mmCIF file of C-alpha atoms and ligand atoms in Angstrom:
data_model
loop_
_atom_site.group_PDB
_atom_site.id
_atom_site.type_symbol
_atom_site.label_atom_id
_atom_site.label_comp_id
_atom_site.label_asym_id
_atom_site.label_seq_id
_atom_site.Cartn_x
_atom_site.Cartn_y
_atom_site.Cartn_z
ATOM 1 C CA MET A 78 -0.394 0.279 0.054
ATOM 2 C CA VAL A 79 1.017 3.181 -0.845
ATOM 3 C CA GLU A 80 0.446 6.417 1.261
ATOM 4 C CA LEU A 81 1.017 9.772 0.202
ATOM 5 C CA LYS A 82 0.592 12.182 2.537
ATOM 6 C CA THR A 83 -0.602 15.453 2.952
ATOM 7 C CA GLU A 84 0.898 19.108 2.532
ATOM 8 C CA HIS A 85 2.008 19.690 6.472
ATOM 9 C CA GLU A 86 2.483 15.159 7.056
ATOM 10 C CA ILE A 87 5.048 16.451 4.294
ATOM 11 C CA GLU A 88 6.603 18.682 6.166
ATOM 12 C CA GLU A 89 6.928 16.937 9.251
ATOM 13 C CA MET A 90 8.610 14.643 7.347
ATOM 14 C CA ARG A 91 10.656 17.516 6.086
ATOM 15 C CA ALA A 92 11.887 17.621 9.936
ATOM 16 C CA ALA A 93 12.950 14.418 10.275
ATOM 17 C CA GLY A 94 14.943 15.010 7.045
ATOM 18 C CA ARG A 95 16.738 18.014 8.327
ATOM 19 C CA VAL A 96 17.203 15.138 11.248
ATOM 20 C CA VAL A 97 18.788 13.353 9.036
ATOM 21 C CA ALA A 98 20.942 15.791 7.214
ATOM 22 C CA ASP A 99 22.964 17.278 9.914
ATOM 23 C CA ALA A 100 23.850 13.588 10.813
ATOM 24 C CA LEU A 101 25.142 13.121 7.913
ATOM 25 C CA ALA A 102 27.364 15.821 7.919
ATOM 26 C CA ALA A 103 28.454 15.850 10.828
ATOM 27 C CA VAL A 104 29.894 11.975 10.312
ATOM 28 C CA ARG A 105 31.981 13.595 6.963
ATOM 29 C CA GLU A 106 32.877 16.738 8.870
ATOM 30 C CA ALA A 107 34.584 13.928 11.888
ATOM 31 C CA ALA A 108 35.501 11.245 9.094
ATOM 32 C CA ARG A 109 39.207 11.529 8.981
ATOM 33 C CA PRO A 110 41.946 8.592 9.549
ATOM 34 C CA GLY A 111 42.698 7.664 13.340
ATOM 35 C CA VAL A 112 38.808 7.636 13.711
ATOM 36 C CA SER A 113 37.041 4.643 14.191
ATOM 37 C CA LEU A 114 33.485 3.194 13.037
ATOM 38 C CA LEU A 115 31.877 3.592 15.563
ATOM 39 C CA ASP A 116 33.825 7.452 17.103
ATOM 40 C CA LEU A 117 31.481 8.027 13.669
ATOM 41 C CA ASP A 118 28.563 5.627 14.457
ATOM 42 C CA ALA A 119 28.662 7.870 18.072
ATOM 43 C CA VAL A 120 28.617 11.594 16.829
ATOM 44 C CA ALA A 121 25.966 10.458 14.808
ATOM 45 C CA ARG A 122 23.725 9.528 18.061
ATOM 46 C CA ARG A 123 24.322 12.394 19.367
ATOM 47 C CA VAL A 124 22.675 14.533 16.468
ATOM 48 C CA LEU A 125 20.043 11.849 16.794
ATOM 49 C CA ARG A 126 19.480 12.608 20.233
ATOM 50 C CA GLU A 127 19.750 16.178 20.278
ATOM 51 C CA ALA A 128 17.666 16.874 18.018
ATOM 52 C CA GLY A 129 15.094 14.498 20.180
ATOM 53 C CA ALA A 130 14.450 12.063 17.018
ATOM 54 C CA ASP A 131 14.960 7.999 18.016
ATOM 55 C CA SER A 132 17.262 5.526 14.885
ATOM 56 C CA PRO A 133 14.890 3.502 12.777
ATOM 57 C CA PHE A 134 18.069 1.407 12.445
ATOM 58 C CA LEU A 135 19.337 0.842 15.715
ATOM 59 C CA GLY A 136 17.490 -2.354 16.109
ATOM 60 C CA TYR A 137 16.387 -3.430 12.551
ATOM 61 C CA ARG A 138 15.359 -6.809 11.995
ATOM 62 C CA PRO A 139 14.954 -7.142 8.840
ATOM 63 C CA GLN A 140 13.539 -11.359 7.598
ATOM 64 C CA PHE A 141 17.674 -11.238 6.126
ATOM 65 C CA ALA A 142 19.828 -9.973 8.585
ATOM 66 C CA PRO A 143 20.835 -12.742 11.610
ATOM 67 C CA VAL A 144 21.249 -10.008 14.011
ATOM 68 C CA PRO A 145 19.437 -6.560 14.647
ATOM 69 C CA PHE A 146 20.940 -3.557 13.971
ATOM 70 C CA PRO A 147 23.842 -2.191 16.038
ATOM 71 C CA GLY A 148 24.317 1.151 14.820
ATOM 72 C CA VAL A 149 22.611 4.786 13.378
ATOM 73 C CA ILE A 150 24.470 5.059 11.130
ATOM 74 C CA CYS A 151 25.922 2.751 8.121
ATOM 75 C CA ALA A 152 29.958 2.363 8.005
ATOM 76 C CA SER A 153 30.531 0.770 4.236
ATOM 77 C CA VAL A 154 34.683 1.640 3.821
ATOM 78 C CA ASN A 155 36.142 0.213 -0.037
ATOM 79 C CA ASP A 156 34.888 -2.428 -1.207
ATOM 80 C CA ALA A 157 31.169 -3.319 0.918
ATOM 81 C CA ILE A 158 28.591 -1.492 -0.716
ATOM 82 C CA VAL A 159 25.907 -0.991 1.281
ATOM 83 C CA HIS A 160 24.943 -2.219 5.335
ATOM 84 C CA GLY A 161 28.683 -1.725 7.207
ATOM 85 C CA ILE A 162 28.661 -2.323 10.303
ATOM 86 C CA PRO A 163 30.154 0.657 12.942
ATOM 87 C CA ASP A 164 32.241 -1.257 14.576
ATOM 88 C CA GLY A 165 35.995 -0.603 15.837
ATOM 89 C CA ARG A 166 38.218 -0.390 12.260
ATOM 90 C CA ARG A 167 39.546 2.903 12.251
ATOM 91 C CA LEU A 168 39.916 4.521 9.038
ATOM 92 C CA ARG A 169 42.717 5.642 7.074
ATOM 93 C CA ASP A 170 44.057 7.558 4.173
ATOM 94 C CA GLY A 171 42.825 7.331 0.852
ATOM 95 C CA ASP A 172 39.157 5.452 2.656
ATOM 96 C CA LEU A 173 35.941 5.890 0.708
ATOM 97 C CA VAL A 174 33.445 5.463 2.586
ATOM 98 C CA SER A 175 29.399 5.384 2.315
ATOM 99 C CA ILE A 176 27.683 6.529 5.954
ATOM 100 C CA ASP A 177 24.329 5.583 5.397
ATOM 101 C CA CYS A 178 21.518 7.411 8.105
ATOM 102 C CA GLY A 179 18.233 7.228 9.269
ATOM 103 C CA ALA A 180 15.616 9.015 11.764
ATOM 104 C CA LYS A 181 12.613 9.584 13.320
ATOM 105 C CA LEU A 182 10.819 12.441 14.561
ATOM 106 C CA GLY A 183 7.715 13.282 15.340
ATOM 107 C CA GLY A 184 6.678 9.922 13.900
ATOM 108 C CA TRP A 185 8.475 10.480 10.330
ATOM 109 C CA ALA A 186 10.954 8.570 9.383
ATOM 110 C CA GLY A 187 14.172 10.213 6.598
ATOM 111 C CA ASP A 188 16.678 7.639 5.416
ATOM 112 C CA ALA A 189 19.178 9.085 3.598
ATOM 113 C CA ALA A 190 22.816 8.603 2.491
ATOM 114 C CA VAL A 191 26.357 10.025 1.048
ATOM 115 C CA SER A 192 29.535 9.116 -0.261
ATOM 116 C CA PHE A 193 33.219 10.474 0.386
ATOM 117 C CA THR A 194 36.657 10.080 0.776
ATOM 118 C CA VAL A 195 39.354 10.961 2.896
ATOM 119 C CA GLY A 196 42.500 11.694 3.546
ATOM 120 C CA ARG A 197 43.705 12.365 -0.277
ATOM 121 C CA PRO A 198 41.028 10.422 -2.217
ATOM 122 C CA ARG A 199 41.742 8.166 -5.931
ATOM 123 C CA PRO A 200 40.487 9.694 -8.941
ATOM 124 C CA ALA A 201 39.271 6.532 -9.601
ATOM 125 C CA ASP A 202 37.332 7.349 -6.493
ATOM 126 C CA LEU A 203 35.878 10.703 -6.675
ATOM 127 C CA ARG A 204 34.401 9.927 -9.955
ATOM 128 C CA LEU A 205 32.240 7.131 -8.883
ATOM 129 C CA ILE A 206 31.176 9.438 -6.289
ATOM 130 C CA GLU A 207 30.198 11.468 -8.402
ATOM 131 C CA THR A 208 28.256 8.992 -10.238
ATOM 132 C CA ALA A 209 26.310 8.372 -7.366
ATOM 133 C CA GLU A 210 25.392 12.268 -6.873
ATOM 134 C CA ALA A 211 24.376 12.829 -10.788
ATOM 135 C CA ALA A 212 22.710 8.442 -10.697
ATOM 136 C CA LEU A 213 20.639 10.498 -7.741
ATOM 137 C CA ALA A 214 19.907 13.717 -9.351
ATOM 138 C CA ALA A 215 18.800 12.443 -12.384
ATOM 139 C CA GLY A 216 16.488 9.935 -10.013
ATOM 140 C CA ILE A 217 15.350 12.377 -8.573
ATOM 141 C CA GLU A 218 14.725 15.027 -11.397
ATOM 142 C CA GLN A 219 11.906 12.579 -12.112
ATOM 143 C CA ALA A 220 10.412 12.374 -9.143
ATOM 144 C CA ARG A 221 7.263 14.792 -10.160
ATOM 145 C CA PRO A 222 3.310 13.665 -11.038
ATOM 146 C CA GLY A 223 2.990 12.074 -14.124
ATOM 147 C CA ARG A 224 6.254 9.725 -14.036
ATOM 148 C CA ARG A 225 6.178 6.426 -13.349
ATOM 149 C CA ILE A 226 8.786 4.774 -10.815
ATOM 150 C CA GLY A 227 10.680 3.396 -14.227
ATOM 151 C CA ASP A 228 11.185 6.989 -15.432
ATOM 152 C CA ILE A 229 13.210 6.799 -12.131
ATOM 153 C CA ALA A 230 14.608 3.470 -12.093
ATOM 154 C CA HIS A 231 15.812 4.115 -15.795
ATOM 155 C CA ALA A 232 17.088 7.390 -15.339
ATOM 156 C CA VAL A 233 19.608 6.281 -11.909
ATOM 157 C CA GLY A 234 20.640 3.515 -13.604
ATOM 158 C CA ARG A 235 21.502 4.805 -17.191
ATOM 159 C CA VAL A 236 23.919 6.891 -15.899
ATOM 160 C CA CYS A 237 25.387 4.338 -13.881
ATOM 161 C CA ARG A 238 26.090 2.466 -17.053
ATOM 162 C CA ALA A 239 26.972 4.875 -18.931
ATOM 163 C CA ALA A 240 29.995 6.067 -16.808
ATOM 164 C CA GLY A 241 30.837 1.642 -17.034
ATOM 165 C CA TYR A 242 30.111 0.998 -13.186
ATOM 166 C CA GLY A 243 27.824 -2.409 -11.943
ATOM 167 C CA VAL A 244 24.860 -1.895 -10.124
ATOM 168 C CA PRO A 245 24.220 -3.864 -7.181
ATOM 169 C CA ASP A 246 21.208 -6.890 -8.106
ATOM 170 C CA GLY A 247 17.915 -6.468 -5.873
ATOM 171 C CA PHE A 248 19.215 -3.715 -4.248
ATOM 172 C CA GLY A 249 17.685 -0.037 -4.344
ATOM 173 C CA GLY A 250 15.061 2.401 -3.365
ATOM 174 C CA HIS A 251 11.416 2.814 -1.476
ATOM 175 C CA GLY A 252 8.928 4.718 -0.156
ATOM 176 C CA ILE A 253 8.974 5.866 3.307
ATOM 177 C CA GLY A 254 6.286 7.583 5.131
ATOM 178 C CA ARG A 255 6.026 6.428 9.075
ATOM 179 C CA SER A 256 8.038 3.083 9.028
ATOM 180 C CA MET A 257 11.315 3.462 7.023
ATOM 181 C CA HIS A 258 10.746 1.059 4.055
ATOM 182 C CA GLU A 259 7.636 1.024 2.517
ATOM 183 C CA ASP A 260 5.688 0.768 -0.585
ATOM 184 C CA PRO A 261 6.501 0.852 -3.242
ATOM 185 C CA GLY A 262 10.063 -0.288 -4.272
ATOM 186 C CA VAL A 263 12.237 1.740 -6.126
ATOM 187 C CA PRO A 264 14.915 -0.032 -8.726
ATOM 188 C CA ASN A 265 18.310 1.172 -9.801
ATOM 189 C CA GLU A 266 17.330 0.261 -12.871
ATOM 190 C CA GLY A 267 14.131 -0.182 -15.235
ATOM 191 C CA ARG A 268 12.779 0.697 -18.311
ATOM 192 C CA PRO A 269 10.942 4.164 -18.762
ATOM 193 C CA GLY A 270 7.438 4.339 -19.210
ATOM 194 C CA ARG A 271 6.491 1.055 -16.741
ATOM 195 C CA GLY A 272 6.141 0.452 -13.060
ATOM 196 C CA MET A 273 3.373 2.398 -10.625
ATOM 197 C CA THR A 274 2.003 6.676 -11.020
ATOM 198 C CA LEU A 275 2.964 9.453 -9.679
ATOM 199 C CA ARG A 276 1.130 11.134 -7.211
ATOM 200 C CA PRO A 277 2.174 14.252 -4.838
ATOM 201 C CA GLY A 278 2.313 13.092 -1.513
ATOM 202 C CA MET A 279 4.642 10.344 -2.098
ATOM 203 C CA VAL A 280 7.638 9.590 -0.790
ATOM 204 C CA LEU A 281 10.105 7.501 -1.808
ATOM 205 C CA ALA A 282 13.519 7.496 -1.115
ATOM 206 C CA ILE A 283 16.517 7.567 -4.025
ATOM 207 C CA GLU A 284 19.415 5.406 -3.395
ATOM 208 C CA PRO A 285 21.402 4.480 -6.549
ATOM 209 C CA MET A 286 24.623 2.273 -4.917
ATOM 210 C CA LEU A 287 27.612 1.509 -7.444
ATOM 211 C CA ILE A 288 30.404 -0.994 -8.256
ATOM 212 C CA ALA A 289 33.232 0.439 -9.224
ATOM 213 C CA GLY A 290 34.353 -2.917 -11.238
ATOM 214 C CA GLY A 291 31.162 -2.480 -13.296
ATOM 215 C CA GLY A 292 29.688 -5.934 -11.970
ATOM 216 C CA ASP A 293 26.364 -6.365 -10.812
ATOM 217 C CA ASP A 294 27.022 -9.785 -7.519
ATOM 218 C CA TYR A 295 27.995 -9.213 -4.908
ATOM 219 C CA LEU A 296 29.140 -10.795 -1.543
ATOM 220 C CA THR A 297 27.320 -11.265 2.069
ATOM 221 C CA ASP A 298 29.852 -11.045 5.495
ATOM 222 C CA GLY A 299 29.723 -13.625 7.782
ATOM 223 C CA ASP A 300 28.383 -10.788 9.626
ATOM 224 C CA GLY A 301 24.787 -10.906 7.927
ATOM 225 C CA TRP A 302 25.054 -7.496 7.063
ATOM 226 C CA THR A 303 27.959 -6.219 4.818
ATOM 227 C CA LEU A 304 27.295 -6.143 1.507
ATOM 228 C CA ARG A 305 30.380 -6.146 -0.232
ATOM 229 C CA THR A 306 31.839 -6.108 -4.149
ATOM 230 C CA THR A 307 33.025 -9.774 -5.333
ATOM 231 C CA ASP A 308 35.706 -7.815 -7.197
ATOM 232 C CA GLY A 309 36.922 -6.179 -4.509
ATOM 233 C CA SER A 310 36.531 -2.682 -6.091
ATOM 234 C CA ARG A 311 35.395 0.446 -4.609
ATOM 235 C CA ALA A 312 31.726 1.117 -4.295
ATOM 236 C CA ALA A 313 29.623 3.847 -3.400
ATOM 237 C CA HIS A 314 26.160 4.923 -2.330
ATOM 238 C CA ALA A 315 23.938 8.074 -2.581
ATOM 239 C CA GLU A 316 20.265 8.200 -1.613
ATOM 240 C CA HIS A 317 17.898 11.248 -0.607
ATOM 241 C CA THR A 318 14.033 11.247 0.784
ATOM 242 C CA VAL A 319 12.284 12.931 -1.134
ATOM 243 C CA ALA A 320 8.475 13.837 -1.720
ATOM 244 C CA VAL A 321 6.765 14.076 -5.101
ATOM 245 C CA THR A 322 4.583 17.699 -4.806
ATOM 246 C CA ALA A 323 2.528 19.761 -7.829
ATOM 247 C CA ASP A 324 6.029 21.755 -7.375
ATOM 248 C CA GLY A 325 8.268 19.204 -8.310
ATOM 249 C CA PRO A 326 10.485 16.898 -6.151
ATOM 250 C CA ARG A 327 11.084 18.585 -2.888
ATOM 251 C CA ILE A 328 14.347 16.070 -1.513
ATOM 252 C CA LEU A 329 13.467 16.403 2.108
ATOM 253 C CA THR A 330 16.711 15.473 3.452
ATOM 254 C CA ALA A 331 18.609 18.618 2.340
ATOM 255 C CA ARG A 332 20.892 20.195 4.611
HETATM 256 MG MG1 MG B 86 19.172 4.568 4.324
HETATM 257 MG MG1 MG B 87 16.976 3.881 1.874
#
């Protein structure tokens, strides 16, 4: 079921989205060589707590997961694609980090992710991250009344493929509202003109995931959560929570 949100509800979702944006900005600010993923999780926890927000990640346990998620961020480094568990690992010069964060405020969820490098960046990583952001922007551009889910999926996938990157099979975005994951699914590849027609009040998390090596398959770590590239190449992830409005797409997790 897809729940359409009123303008007032979208305004309330914007408040949750702003907390996510603040948490991601604070994490990015804190990330440098020597800082651990647990340190970054603590930074995000503080932002959520000070905003009076809860974490939809903490304790989350979908069917595939052997244990509830232990952090408020997913921290996926280098060949980790998404769902990395924040642990004692310390960032090193040249790492590529993807941080995914959610917040629940006033009964509404926000969900966003950003990828960045720490220390001296590899040019190839910067290109991968730029492409993830371009794919996200292309998807957001399609989030308009009358367009279809397939238009978003096609726009996202085309940018990733044109740059030669892989797109992990079966993972993508989702509707979002009172819960973090709602209908409809928003694939990262698809055919234009197909799928559900977008209407004002739909709120979607759009989230391209890119594999530098160009393959689409992935491995799951022994922790049951972390998705990793099979070829050891690096991955990037970008995400925003976006409302479909009569005036066009509105990014609820913008800074
Ligand atoms: Mg997310
Ligand atoms: Mg998401």
